[in-house]
């Protein structure tokens, strides 16, 4: 039996003078690297032009960082940042919101579909959401290394005592709870794509993704500490915090997409020139 876990991890993996490599940034980079490789395999599997990959990566990275930052600014601490607008640009000091990143990614992927691929938006959504689930899990492990975004007190044997923050009472390691949920979702989505050809049912994979990401997030919020002081009033009034309120629309959207996908016929996307990139290189 575990008798609590004393956690005092250093958020910095290695430093070179003023330059430091943090676990959080490393998890982020690893996630995007593996995600790029997974989507590349999907493109090759379906015969999509390889040259789209670089453009898609740029869309996603910019949208994730900018959206997550603005999400934190507007959803959680607008009262502070409206008075200190320069602080918005100091991303290295922390303050990213997954809901903001999700909204920005949705916009970016629609733009990619309209401008680059000229395919229905479902074609790209049903691919990129798969590695995004993996990235979400890795980012939560980065939060664990930062000793941040953890839960309230618990007497469960796997409770973490976050020594770096001066804690003396075991708390729910909600970063691990979320990471495990997201890794399981990643495995499910990979199985759906590679073993069940779920990509032939537009929006099915995306719908399962939204449910699998935001339903666990909604439930885990009940044992997670409040992130900003302004949420106490919201909890007292509505019984939910900002993270839960923002999760509800995505859960409902996921349900709608799953129902739509299962009630419409399968569709196979084809490309006029299957090996376009290879021909250009010859």
PDB file of N, CA and C in Angstrom, residues 17-115:
ATOM      1  N   UNK A  17      23.402  28.025 -18.617  1.00  0.00           N
ATOM      2  CA  UNK A  17      23.448  29.448 -18.294  1.00  0.00           C
ATOM      3  C   UNK A  17      22.042  29.991 -18.145  1.00  0.00           C
ATOM      4  N   UNK A  18      21.712  31.051 -18.890  1.00  0.00           N
ATOM      5  CA  UNK A  18      20.371  31.631 -18.786  1.00  0.00           C
ATOM      6  C   UNK A  18      19.311  30.833 -19.543  1.00  0.00           C
ATOM      7  N   UNK A  19      19.738  29.851 -20.327  1.00  0.00           N
ATOM      8  CA  UNK A  19      18.803  29.053 -21.120  1.00  0.00           C
ATOM      9  C   UNK A  19      18.457  27.777 -20.367  1.00  0.00           C
ATOM     10  N   UNK A  20      17.169  27.515 -20.214  1.00  0.00           N
ATOM     11  CA  UNK A  20      16.715  26.334 -19.481  1.00  0.00           C
ATOM     12  C   UNK A  20      15.723  25.538 -20.332  1.00  0.00           C
ATOM     13  N   UNK A  21      15.873  24.229 -20.295  1.00  0.00           N
ATOM     14  CA  UNK A  21      14.928  23.323 -20.945  1.00  0.00           C
ATOM     15  C   UNK A  21      14.003  22.793 -19.860  1.00  0.00           C
ATOM     16  N   UNK A  22      12.734  23.136 -19.941  1.00  0.00           N
ATOM     17  CA  UNK A  22      11.758  22.726 -18.930  1.00  0.00           C
ATOM     18  C   UNK A  22      11.021  21.472 -19.376  1.00  0.00           C
ATOM     19  N   UNK A  23      10.618  20.678 -18.413  1.00  0.00           N
ATOM     20  CA  UNK A  23       9.866  19.468 -18.715  1.00  0.00           C
ATOM     21  C   UNK A  23       8.592  19.782 -19.504  1.00  0.00           C
ATOM     22  N   UNK A  24       7.925  20.871 -19.131  1.00  0.00           N
ATOM     23  CA  UNK A  24       6.670  21.236 -19.793  1.00  0.00           C
ATOM     24  C   UNK A  24       6.903  21.472 -21.285  1.00  0.00           C
ATOM     25  N   UNK A  25       7.921  22.259 -21.600  1.00  0.00           N
ATOM     26  CA  UNK A  25       8.220  22.536 -23.001  1.00  0.00           C
ATOM     27  C   UNK A  25       8.645  21.280 -23.735  1.00  0.00           C
ATOM     28  N   UNK A  26       9.393  20.406 -23.059  1.00  0.00           N
ATOM     29  CA  UNK A  26       9.828  19.160 -23.686  1.00  0.00           C
ATOM     30  C   UNK A  26       8.633  18.273 -24.011  1.00  0.00           C
ATOM     31  N   UNK A  27       7.684  18.164 -23.076  1.00  0.00           N
ATOM     32  CA  UNK A  27       6.487  17.354 -23.326  1.00  0.00           C
ATOM     33  C   UNK A  27       5.702  17.911 -24.510  1.00  0.00           C
ATOM     34  N   UNK A  28       5.629  19.217 -24.580  1.00  0.00           N
ATOM     35  CA  UNK A  28       4.932  19.889 -25.675  1.00  0.00           C
ATOM     36  C   UNK A  28       5.609  19.542 -27.005  1.00  0.00           C
ATOM     37  N   UNK A  29       6.939  19.644 -27.033  1.00  0.00           N
ATOM     38  CA  UNK A  29       7.693  19.376 -28.262  1.00  0.00           C
ATOM     39  C   UNK A  29       7.596  17.912 -28.672  1.00  0.00           C
ATOM     40  N   UNK A  30       7.692  17.008 -27.697  1.00  0.00           N
ATOM     41  CA  UNK A  30       7.583  15.581 -28.001  1.00  0.00           C
ATOM     42  C   UNK A  30       6.207  15.267 -28.587  1.00  0.00           C
ATOM     43  N   UNK A  31       5.174  15.858 -27.998  1.00  0.00           N
ATOM     44  CA  UNK A  31       3.817  15.629 -28.483  1.00  0.00           C
ATOM     45  C   UNK A  31       3.634  16.059 -29.920  1.00  0.00           C
ATOM     46  N   UNK A  32       4.130  17.253 -30.261  1.00  0.00           N
ATOM     47  CA  UNK A  32       3.978  17.735 -31.626  1.00  0.00           C
ATOM     48  C   UNK A  32       4.831  16.926 -32.601  1.00  0.00           C
ATOM     49  N   UNK A  33       5.996  16.468 -32.165  1.00  0.00           N
ATOM     50  CA  UNK A  33       6.853  15.658 -33.045  1.00  0.00           C
ATOM     51  C   UNK A  33       6.193  14.326 -33.373  1.00  0.00           C
ATOM     52  N   UNK A  34       5.695  13.644 -32.339  1.00  0.00           N
ATOM     53  CA  UNK A  34       5.014  12.366 -32.570  1.00  0.00           C
ATOM     54  C   UNK A  34       3.729  12.591 -33.358  1.00  0.00           C
ATOM     55  N   UNK A  35       3.028  13.672 -33.043  1.00  0.00           N
ATOM     56  CA  UNK A  35       1.800  13.981 -33.767  1.00  0.00           C
ATOM     57  C   UNK A  35       2.045  14.205 -35.242  1.00  0.00           C
ATOM     58  N   UNK A  36       3.119  14.903 -35.556  1.00  0.00           N
ATOM     59  CA  UNK A  36       3.471  15.142 -36.964  1.00  0.00           C
ATOM     60  C   UNK A  36       3.711  13.815 -37.678  1.00  0.00           C
ATOM     61  N   UNK A  37       4.418  12.899 -37.014  1.00  0.00           N
ATOM     62  CA  UNK A  37       4.719  11.596 -37.604  1.00  0.00           C
ATOM     63  C   UNK A  37       3.437  10.789 -37.829  1.00  0.00           C
ATOM     64  N   UNK A  38       2.515  10.844 -36.875  1.00  0.00           N
ATOM     65  CA  UNK A  38       1.254  10.097 -37.004  1.00  0.00           C
ATOM     66  C   UNK A  38       0.422  10.620 -38.169  1.00  0.00           C
ATOM     67  N   UNK A  39       0.281  11.933 -38.239  1.00  0.00           N
ATOM     68  CA  UNK A  39      -0.511  12.521 -39.327  1.00  0.00           C
ATOM     69  C   UNK A  39       0.157  12.250 -40.673  1.00  0.00           C
ATOM     70  N   UNK A  40       1.493  12.263 -40.709  1.00  0.00           N
ATOM     71  CA  UNK A  40       2.205  11.944 -41.954  1.00  0.00           C
ATOM     72  C   UNK A  40       1.882  10.529 -42.410  1.00  0.00           C
ATOM     73  N   UNK A  41       1.812   9.587 -41.459  1.00  0.00           N
ATOM     74  CA  UNK A  41       1.449   8.216 -41.804  1.00  0.00           C
ATOM     75  C   UNK A  41       0.029   8.147 -42.358  1.00  0.00           C
ATOM     76  N   UNK A  42      -0.857   8.945 -41.818  1.00  0.00           N
ATOM     77  CA  UNK A  42      -2.241   8.973 -42.295  1.00  0.00           C
ATOM     78  C   UNK A  42      -2.315   9.557 -43.701  1.00  0.00           C
ATOM     79  N   UNK A  43      -1.553  10.627 -43.924  1.00  0.00           N
ATOM     80  CA  UNK A  43      -1.523  11.231 -45.257  1.00  0.00           C
ATOM     81  C   UNK A  43      -1.028  10.214 -46.278  1.00  0.00           C
ATOM     82  N   UNK A  44       0.036   9.511 -45.942  1.00  0.00           N
ATOM     83  CA  UNK A  44       0.588   8.513 -46.854  1.00  0.00           C
ATOM     84  C   UNK A  44      -0.400   7.386 -47.080  1.00  0.00           C
ATOM     85  N   UNK A  45      -1.086   6.972 -46.016  1.00  0.00           N
ATOM     86  CA  UNK A  45      -2.079   5.893 -46.096  1.00  0.00           C
ATOM     87  C   UNK A  45      -3.206   6.240 -47.059  1.00  0.00           C
ATOM     88  N   UNK A  46      -3.600   7.516 -47.069  1.00  0.00           N
ATOM     89  CA  UNK A  46      -4.716   7.941 -47.912  1.00  0.00           C
ATOM     90  C   UNK A  46      -4.262   8.564 -49.220  1.00  0.00           C
ATOM     91  N   UNK A  47      -2.954   8.754 -49.388  1.00  0.00           N
ATOM     92  CA  UNK A  47      -2.446   9.331 -50.623  1.00  0.00           C
ATOM     93  C   UNK A  47      -2.556  10.835 -50.703  1.00  0.00           C
ATOM     94  N   UNK A  48      -2.645  11.520 -49.574  1.00  0.00           N
ATOM     95  CA  UNK A  48      -2.740  12.982 -49.569  1.00  0.00           C
ATOM     96  C   UNK A  48      -1.374  13.594 -49.835  1.00  0.00           C
ATOM     97  N   UNK A  49      -1.324  14.762 -50.447  1.00  0.00           N
ATOM     98  CA  UNK A  49      -0.043  15.421 -50.740  1.00  0.00           C
ATOM     99  C   UNK A  49       0.795  15.670 -49.489  1.00  0.00           C
ATOM    100  N   UNK A  50       2.019  15.257 -49.534  1.00  0.00           N
ATOM    101  CA  UNK A  50       2.913  15.403 -48.393  1.00  0.00           C
ATOM    102  C   UNK A  50       3.204  16.867 -48.086  1.00  0.00           C
ATOM    103  N   UNK A  51       3.168  17.705 -49.101  1.00  0.00           N
ATOM    104  CA  UNK A  51       3.521  19.112 -48.909  1.00  0.00           C
ATOM    105  C   UNK A  51       2.526  19.852 -48.008  1.00  0.00           C
ATOM    106  N   UNK A  52       1.340  19.270 -47.797  1.00  0.00           N
ATOM    107  CA  UNK A  52       0.378  19.901 -46.892  1.00  0.00           C
ATOM    108  C   UNK A  52       0.814  19.818 -45.437  1.00  0.00           C
ATOM    109  N   UNK A  53       1.662  18.854 -45.108  1.00  0.00           N
ATOM    110  CA  UNK A  53       2.019  18.597 -43.717  1.00  0.00           C
ATOM    111  C   UNK A  53       2.679  19.803 -43.037  1.00  0.00           C
ATOM    112  N   UNK A  54       3.664  20.395 -43.711  1.00  0.00           N
ATOM    113  CA  UNK A  54       4.362  21.533 -43.127  1.00  0.00           C
ATOM    114  C   UNK A  54       3.420  22.690 -42.851  1.00  0.00           C
ATOM    115  N   UNK A  55       2.540  22.959 -43.800  1.00  0.00           N
ATOM    116  CA  UNK A  55       1.576  24.045 -43.632  1.00  0.00           C
ATOM    117  C   UNK A  55       0.626  23.750 -42.480  1.00  0.00           C
ATOM    118  N   UNK A  56       0.155  22.509 -42.412  1.00  0.00           N
ATOM    119  CA  UNK A  56      -0.758  22.109 -41.339  1.00  0.00           C
ATOM    120  C   UNK A  56      -0.095  22.260 -39.977  1.00  0.00           C
ATOM    121  N   UNK A  57       1.181  21.896 -39.878  1.00  0.00           N
ATOM    122  CA  UNK A  57       1.900  22.014 -38.606  1.00  0.00           C
ATOM    123  C   UNK A  57       1.975  23.462 -38.150  1.00  0.00           C
ATOM    124  N   UNK A  58       2.256  24.360 -39.076  1.00  0.00           N
ATOM    125  CA  UNK A  58       2.333  25.789 -38.731  1.00  0.00           C
ATOM    126  C   UNK A  58       0.984  26.295 -38.229  1.00  0.00           C
ATOM    127  N   UNK A  59      -0.087  25.941 -38.938  1.00  0.00           N
ATOM    128  CA  UNK A  59      -1.431  26.342 -38.518  1.00  0.00           C
ATOM    129  C   UNK A  59      -1.695  25.883 -37.085  1.00  0.00           C
ATOM    130  N   UNK A  60      -1.344  24.631 -36.794  1.00  0.00           N
ATOM    131  CA  UNK A  60      -1.670  24.040 -35.496  1.00  0.00           C
ATOM    132  C   UNK A  60      -0.839  24.625 -34.363  1.00  0.00           C
ATOM    133  N   UNK A  61       0.461  24.780 -34.584  1.00  0.00           N
ATOM    134  CA  UNK A  61       1.327  25.307 -33.528  1.00  0.00           C
ATOM    135  C   UNK A  61       0.943  26.733 -33.165  1.00  0.00           C
ATOM    136  N   UNK A  62       0.761  27.565 -34.179  1.00  0.00           N
ATOM    137  CA  UNK A  62       0.397  28.968 -33.926  1.00  0.00           C
ATOM    138  C   UNK A  62      -0.954  29.048 -33.225  1.00  0.00           C
ATOM    139  N   UNK A  63      -1.930  28.283 -33.718  1.00  0.00           N
ATOM    140  CA  UNK A  63      -3.271  28.324 -33.127  1.00  0.00           C
ATOM    141  C   UNK A  63      -3.255  27.842 -31.682  1.00  0.00           C
ATOM    142  N   UNK A  64      -2.513  26.772 -31.406  1.00  0.00           N
ATOM    143  CA  UNK A  64      -2.477  26.219 -30.058  1.00  0.00           C
ATOM    144  C   UNK A  64      -1.893  27.210 -29.061  1.00  0.00           C
ATOM    145  N   UNK A  65      -0.758  27.787 -29.402  1.00  0.00           N
ATOM    146  CA  UNK A  65      -0.090  28.696 -28.473  1.00  0.00           C
ATOM    147  C   UNK A  65      -0.888  29.991 -28.285  1.00  0.00           C
ATOM    148  N   UNK A  66      -1.254  30.612 -29.398  1.00  0.00           N
ATOM    149  CA  UNK A  66      -1.990  31.880 -29.317  1.00  0.00           C
ATOM    150  C   UNK A  66      -3.357  31.668 -28.668  1.00  0.00           C
ATOM    151  N   UNK A  67      -4.070  30.624 -29.097  1.00  0.00           N
ATOM    152  CA  UNK A  67      -5.405  30.374 -28.558  1.00  0.00           C
ATOM    153  C   UNK A  67      -5.390  30.037 -27.085  1.00  0.00           C
ATOM    154  N   UNK A  68      -4.438  29.186 -26.671  1.00  0.00           N
ATOM    155  CA  UNK A  68      -4.366  28.804 -25.262  1.00  0.00           C
ATOM    156  C   UNK A  68      -4.050  30.012 -24.385  1.00  0.00           C
ATOM    157  N   UNK A  69      -3.174  30.873 -24.875  1.00  0.00           N
ATOM    158  CA  UNK A  69      -2.822  32.069 -24.097  1.00  0.00           C
ATOM    159  C   UNK A  69      -4.005  33.026 -23.992  1.00  0.00           C
ATOM    160  N   UNK A  70      -4.637  33.311 -25.116  1.00  0.00           N
ATOM    161  CA  UNK A  70      -5.770  34.236 -25.097  1.00  0.00           C
ATOM    162  C   UNK A  70      -6.942  33.649 -24.324  1.00  0.00           C
ATOM    163  N   UNK A  71      -7.073  32.320 -24.361  1.00  0.00           N
ATOM    164  CA  UNK A  71      -8.134  31.689 -23.590  1.00  0.00           C
ATOM    165  C   UNK A  71      -7.958  31.940 -22.105  1.00  0.00           C
ATOM    166  N   UNK A  72      -6.724  31.820 -21.638  1.00  0.00           N
ATOM    167  CA  UNK A  72      -6.452  32.093 -20.215  1.00  0.00           C
ATOM    168  C   UNK A  72      -6.709  33.563 -19.894  1.00  0.00           C
ATOM    169  N   UNK A  73      -6.281  34.427 -20.792  1.00  0.00           N
ATOM    170  CA  UNK A  73      -6.432  35.867 -20.572  1.00  0.00           C
ATOM    171  C   UNK A  73      -7.902  36.260 -20.468  1.00  0.00           C
ATOM    172  N   UNK A  74      -8.711  35.824 -21.430  1.00  0.00           N
ATOM    173  CA  UNK A  74     -10.109  36.268 -21.492  1.00  0.00           C
ATOM    174  C   UNK A  74     -11.037  35.462 -20.598  1.00  0.00           C
ATOM    175  N   UNK A  75     -10.799  34.164 -20.451  1.00  0.00           N
ATOM    176  CA  UNK A  75     -11.712  33.330 -19.671  1.00  0.00           C
ATOM    177  C   UNK A  75     -11.427  33.357 -18.172  1.00  0.00           C
ATOM    178  N   UNK A  76     -10.171  33.537 -17.798  1.00  0.00           N
ATOM    179  CA  UNK A  76      -9.805  33.373 -16.398  1.00  0.00           C
ATOM    180  C   UNK A  76      -9.331  34.647 -15.698  1.00  0.00           C
ATOM    181  N   UNK A  77      -8.551  35.491 -16.364  1.00  0.00           N
ATOM    182  CA  UNK A  77      -7.971  36.636 -15.651  1.00  0.00           C
ATOM    183  C   UNK A  77      -8.038  37.923 -16.465  1.00  0.00           C
ATOM    184  N   UNK A  78      -9.173  38.168 -17.103  1.00  0.00           N
ATOM    185  CA  UNK A  78      -9.296  39.382 -17.890  1.00  0.00           C
ATOM    186  C   UNK A  78      -9.204  40.628 -17.017  1.00  0.00           C
ATOM    187  N   UNK A  79      -9.688  40.532 -15.786  1.00  0.00           N
ATOM    188  CA  UNK A  79      -9.616  41.684 -14.886  1.00  0.00           C
ATOM    189  C   UNK A  79      -8.185  42.162 -14.689  1.00  0.00           C
ATOM    190  N   UNK A  80      -7.242  41.214 -14.619  1.00  0.00           N
ATOM    191  CA  UNK A  80      -5.836  41.578 -14.433  1.00  0.00           C
ATOM    192  C   UNK A  80      -5.200  42.024 -15.742  1.00  0.00           C
ATOM    193  N   UNK A  81      -5.365  41.221 -16.788  1.00  0.00           N
ATOM    194  CA  UNK A  81      -4.680  41.519 -18.047  1.00  0.00           C
ATOM    195  C   UNK A  81      -5.239  42.756 -18.754  1.00  0.00           C
ATOM    196  N   UNK A  82      -6.492  43.103 -18.505  1.00  0.00           N
ATOM    197  CA  UNK A  82      -7.037  44.325 -19.104  1.00  0.00           C
ATOM    198  C   UNK A  82      -6.329  45.558 -18.564  1.00  0.00           C
ATOM    199  N   UNK A  83      -5.762  45.424 -17.365  1.00  0.00           N
ATOM    200  CA  UNK A  83      -5.022  46.538 -16.761  1.00  0.00           C
ATOM    201  C   UNK A  83      -3.525  46.434 -17.025  1.00  0.00           C
ATOM    202  N   UNK A  84      -3.063  45.256 -17.432  1.00  0.00           N
ATOM    203  CA  UNK A  84      -1.640  45.041 -17.705  1.00  0.00           C
ATOM    204  C   UNK A  84      -1.497  44.309 -19.048  1.00  0.00           C
ATOM    205  N   UNK A  85      -1.887  44.938 -20.151  1.00  0.00           N
ATOM    206  CA  UNK A  85      -1.893  44.264 -21.458  1.00  0.00           C
ATOM    207  C   UNK A  85      -0.537  43.739 -21.908  1.00  0.00           C
ATOM    208  N   UNK A  86       0.540  44.359 -21.493  1.00  0.00           N
ATOM    209  CA  UNK A  86       1.873  43.893 -21.892  1.00  0.00           C
ATOM    210  C   UNK A  86       2.142  42.494 -21.342  1.00  0.00           C
ATOM    211  N   UNK A  87       1.558  42.180 -20.195  1.00  0.00           N
ATOM    212  CA  UNK A  87       1.760  40.876 -19.564  1.00  0.00           C
ATOM    213  C   UNK A  87       1.199  39.729 -20.410  1.00  0.00           C
ATOM    214  N   UNK A  88       0.292  40.044 -21.318  1.00  0.00           N
ATOM    215  CA  UNK A  88      -0.302  39.003 -22.165  1.00  0.00           C
ATOM    216  C   UNK A  88       0.770  38.289 -22.972  1.00  0.00           C
ATOM    217  N   UNK A  89       1.810  38.998 -23.354  1.00  0.00           N
ATOM    218  CA  UNK A  89       2.846  38.417 -24.212  1.00  0.00           C
ATOM    219  C   UNK A  89       3.856  37.565 -23.436  1.00  0.00           C
ATOM    220  N   UNK A  90       3.818  37.586 -22.119  1.00  0.00           N
ATOM    221  CA  UNK A  90       4.789  36.838 -21.315  1.00  0.00           C
ATOM    222  C   UNK A  90       4.315  35.409 -21.089  1.00  0.00           C
ATOM    223  N   UNK A  91       4.266  34.654 -22.165  1.00  0.00           N
ATOM    224  CA  UNK A  91       3.778  33.278 -22.114  1.00  0.00           C
ATOM    225  C   UNK A  91       4.669  32.408 -21.234  1.00  0.00           C
ATOM    226  N   UNK A  92       5.973  32.716 -21.198  1.00  0.00           N
ATOM    227  CA  UNK A  92       6.909  31.897 -20.426  1.00  0.00           C
ATOM    228  C   UNK A  92       6.626  31.935 -18.927  1.00  0.00           C
ATOM    229  N   UNK A  93       5.820  32.864 -18.485  1.00  0.00           N
ATOM    230  CA  UNK A  93       5.484  32.947 -17.066  1.00  0.00           C
ATOM    231  C   UNK A  93       4.288  32.073 -16.709  1.00  0.00           C
ATOM    232  N   UNK A  94       3.724  31.378 -17.713  1.00  0.00           N
ATOM    233  CA  UNK A  94       2.597  30.494 -17.459  1.00  0.00           C
ATOM    234  C   UNK A  94       1.276  31.162 -17.759  1.00  0.00           C
ATOM    235  N   UNK A  95       0.227  30.333 -17.827  1.00  0.00           N
ATOM    236  CA  UNK A  95      -1.106  30.858 -18.093  1.00  0.00           C
ATOM    237  C   UNK A  95      -1.602  30.465 -19.468  1.00  0.00           C
ATOM    238  N   UNK A  96      -1.963  29.176 -19.635  1.00  0.00           N
ATOM    239  CA  UNK A  96      -2.505  28.668 -20.887  1.00  0.00           C
ATOM    240  C   UNK A  96      -3.798  27.917 -20.576  1.00  0.00           C
ATOM    241  N   UNK A  97      -4.799  28.084 -21.406  1.00  0.00           N
ATOM    242  CA  UNK A  97      -6.095  27.427 -21.198  1.00  0.00           C
ATOM    243  C   UNK A  97      -6.412  26.524 -22.376  1.00  0.00           C
ATOM    244  N   UNK A  98      -6.673  25.252 -22.075  1.00  0.00           N
ATOM    245  CA  UNK A  98      -6.920  24.277 -23.144  1.00  0.00           C
ATOM    246  C   UNK A  98      -8.162  24.620 -23.962  1.00  0.00           C
ATOM    247  N   UNK A  99      -9.165  25.208 -23.325  1.00  0.00           N
ATOM    248  CA  UNK A  99     -10.376  25.553 -24.071  1.00  0.00           C
ATOM    249  C   UNK A  99     -10.085  26.622 -25.127  1.00  0.00           C
ATOM    250  N   UNK A 100      -9.240  27.581 -24.778  1.00  0.00           N
ATOM    251  CA  UNK A 100      -8.863  28.599 -25.755  1.00  0.00           C
ATOM    252  C   UNK A 100      -8.078  27.998 -26.897  1.00  0.00           C
ATOM    253  N   UNK A 101      -7.168  27.065 -26.572  1.00  0.00           N
ATOM    254  CA  UNK A 101      -6.413  26.388 -27.617  1.00  0.00           C
ATOM    255  C   UNK A 101      -7.318  25.587 -28.532  1.00  0.00           C
ATOM    256  N   UNK A 102      -8.349  24.962 -27.969  1.00  0.00           N
ATOM    257  CA  UNK A 102      -9.290  24.175 -28.770  1.00  0.00           C
ATOM    258  C   UNK A 102     -10.068  25.055 -29.742  1.00  0.00           C
ATOM    259  N   UNK A 103     -10.558  26.175 -29.249  1.00  0.00           N
ATOM    260  CA  UNK A 103     -11.311  27.093 -30.113  1.00  0.00           C
ATOM    261  C   UNK A 103     -10.439  27.591 -31.256  1.00  0.00           C
ATOM    262  N   UNK A 104      -9.195  27.965 -30.937  1.00  0.00           N
ATOM    263  CA  UNK A 104      -8.288  28.461 -31.972  1.00  0.00           C
ATOM    264  C   UNK A 104      -7.951  27.367 -32.981  1.00  0.00           C
ATOM    265  N   UNK A 105      -7.792  26.131 -32.515  1.00  0.00           N
ATOM    266  CA  UNK A 105      -7.502  25.022 -33.421  1.00  0.00           C
ATOM    267  C   UNK A 105      -8.663  24.767 -34.374  1.00  0.00           C
ATOM    268  N   UNK A 106      -9.878  24.858 -33.858  1.00  0.00           N
ATOM    269  CA  UNK A 106     -11.055  24.670 -34.712  1.00  0.00           C
ATOM    270  C   UNK A 106     -11.049  25.694 -35.843  1.00  0.00           C
ATOM    271  N   UNK A 107     -10.790  26.946 -35.489  1.00  0.00           N
ATOM    272  CA  UNK A 107     -10.739  27.998 -36.510  1.00  0.00           C
ATOM    273  C   UNK A 107      -9.617  27.726 -37.504  1.00  0.00           C
ATOM    274  N   UNK A 108      -8.436  27.345 -36.992  1.00  0.00           N
ATOM    275  CA  UNK A 108      -7.280  27.103 -37.853  1.00  0.00           C
ATOM    276  C   UNK A 108      -7.525  25.949 -38.821  1.00  0.00           C
ATOM    277  N   UNK A 109      -8.158  24.888 -38.348  1.00  0.00           N
ATOM    278  CA  UNK A 109      -8.394  23.726 -39.205  1.00  0.00           C
ATOM    279  C   UNK A 109      -9.446  24.023 -40.272  1.00  0.00           C
ATOM    280  N   UNK A 110     -10.422  24.843 -39.941  1.00  0.00           N
ATOM    281  CA  UNK A 110     -11.385  25.254 -40.977  1.00  0.00           C
ATOM    282  C   UNK A 110     -10.678  26.097 -42.037  1.00  0.00           C
ATOM    283  N   UNK A 111      -9.793  26.996 -41.596  1.00  0.00           N
ATOM    284  CA  UNK A 111      -9.044  27.816 -42.552  1.00  0.00           C
ATOM    285  C   UNK A 111      -8.154  26.936 -43.428  1.00  0.00           C
ATOM    286  N   UNK A 112      -7.500  25.946 -42.830  1.00  0.00           N
ATOM    287  CA  UNK A 112      -6.658  25.020 -43.602  1.00  0.00           C
ATOM    288  C   UNK A 112      -7.496  24.296 -44.656  1.00  0.00           C
ATOM    289  N   UNK A 113      -8.687  23.886 -44.285  1.00  0.00           N
ATOM    290  CA  UNK A 113      -9.561  23.171 -45.223  1.00  0.00           C
ATOM    291  C   UNK A 113      -9.989  24.061 -46.382  1.00  0.00           C
ATOM    292  N   UNK A 114     -10.320  25.304 -46.090  1.00  0.00           N
ATOM    293  CA  UNK A 114     -10.786  26.223 -47.124  1.00  0.00           C
ATOM    294  C   UNK A 114      -9.652  26.709 -48.022  1.00  0.00           C
ATOM    295  N   UNK A 115      -8.481  26.956 -47.424  1.00  0.00           N
ATOM    296  CA  UNK A 115      -7.391  27.584 -48.165  1.00  0.00           C
ATOM    297  C   UNK A 115      -6.447  26.578 -48.802  1.00  0.00           C
TER     298      UNK A 115
END
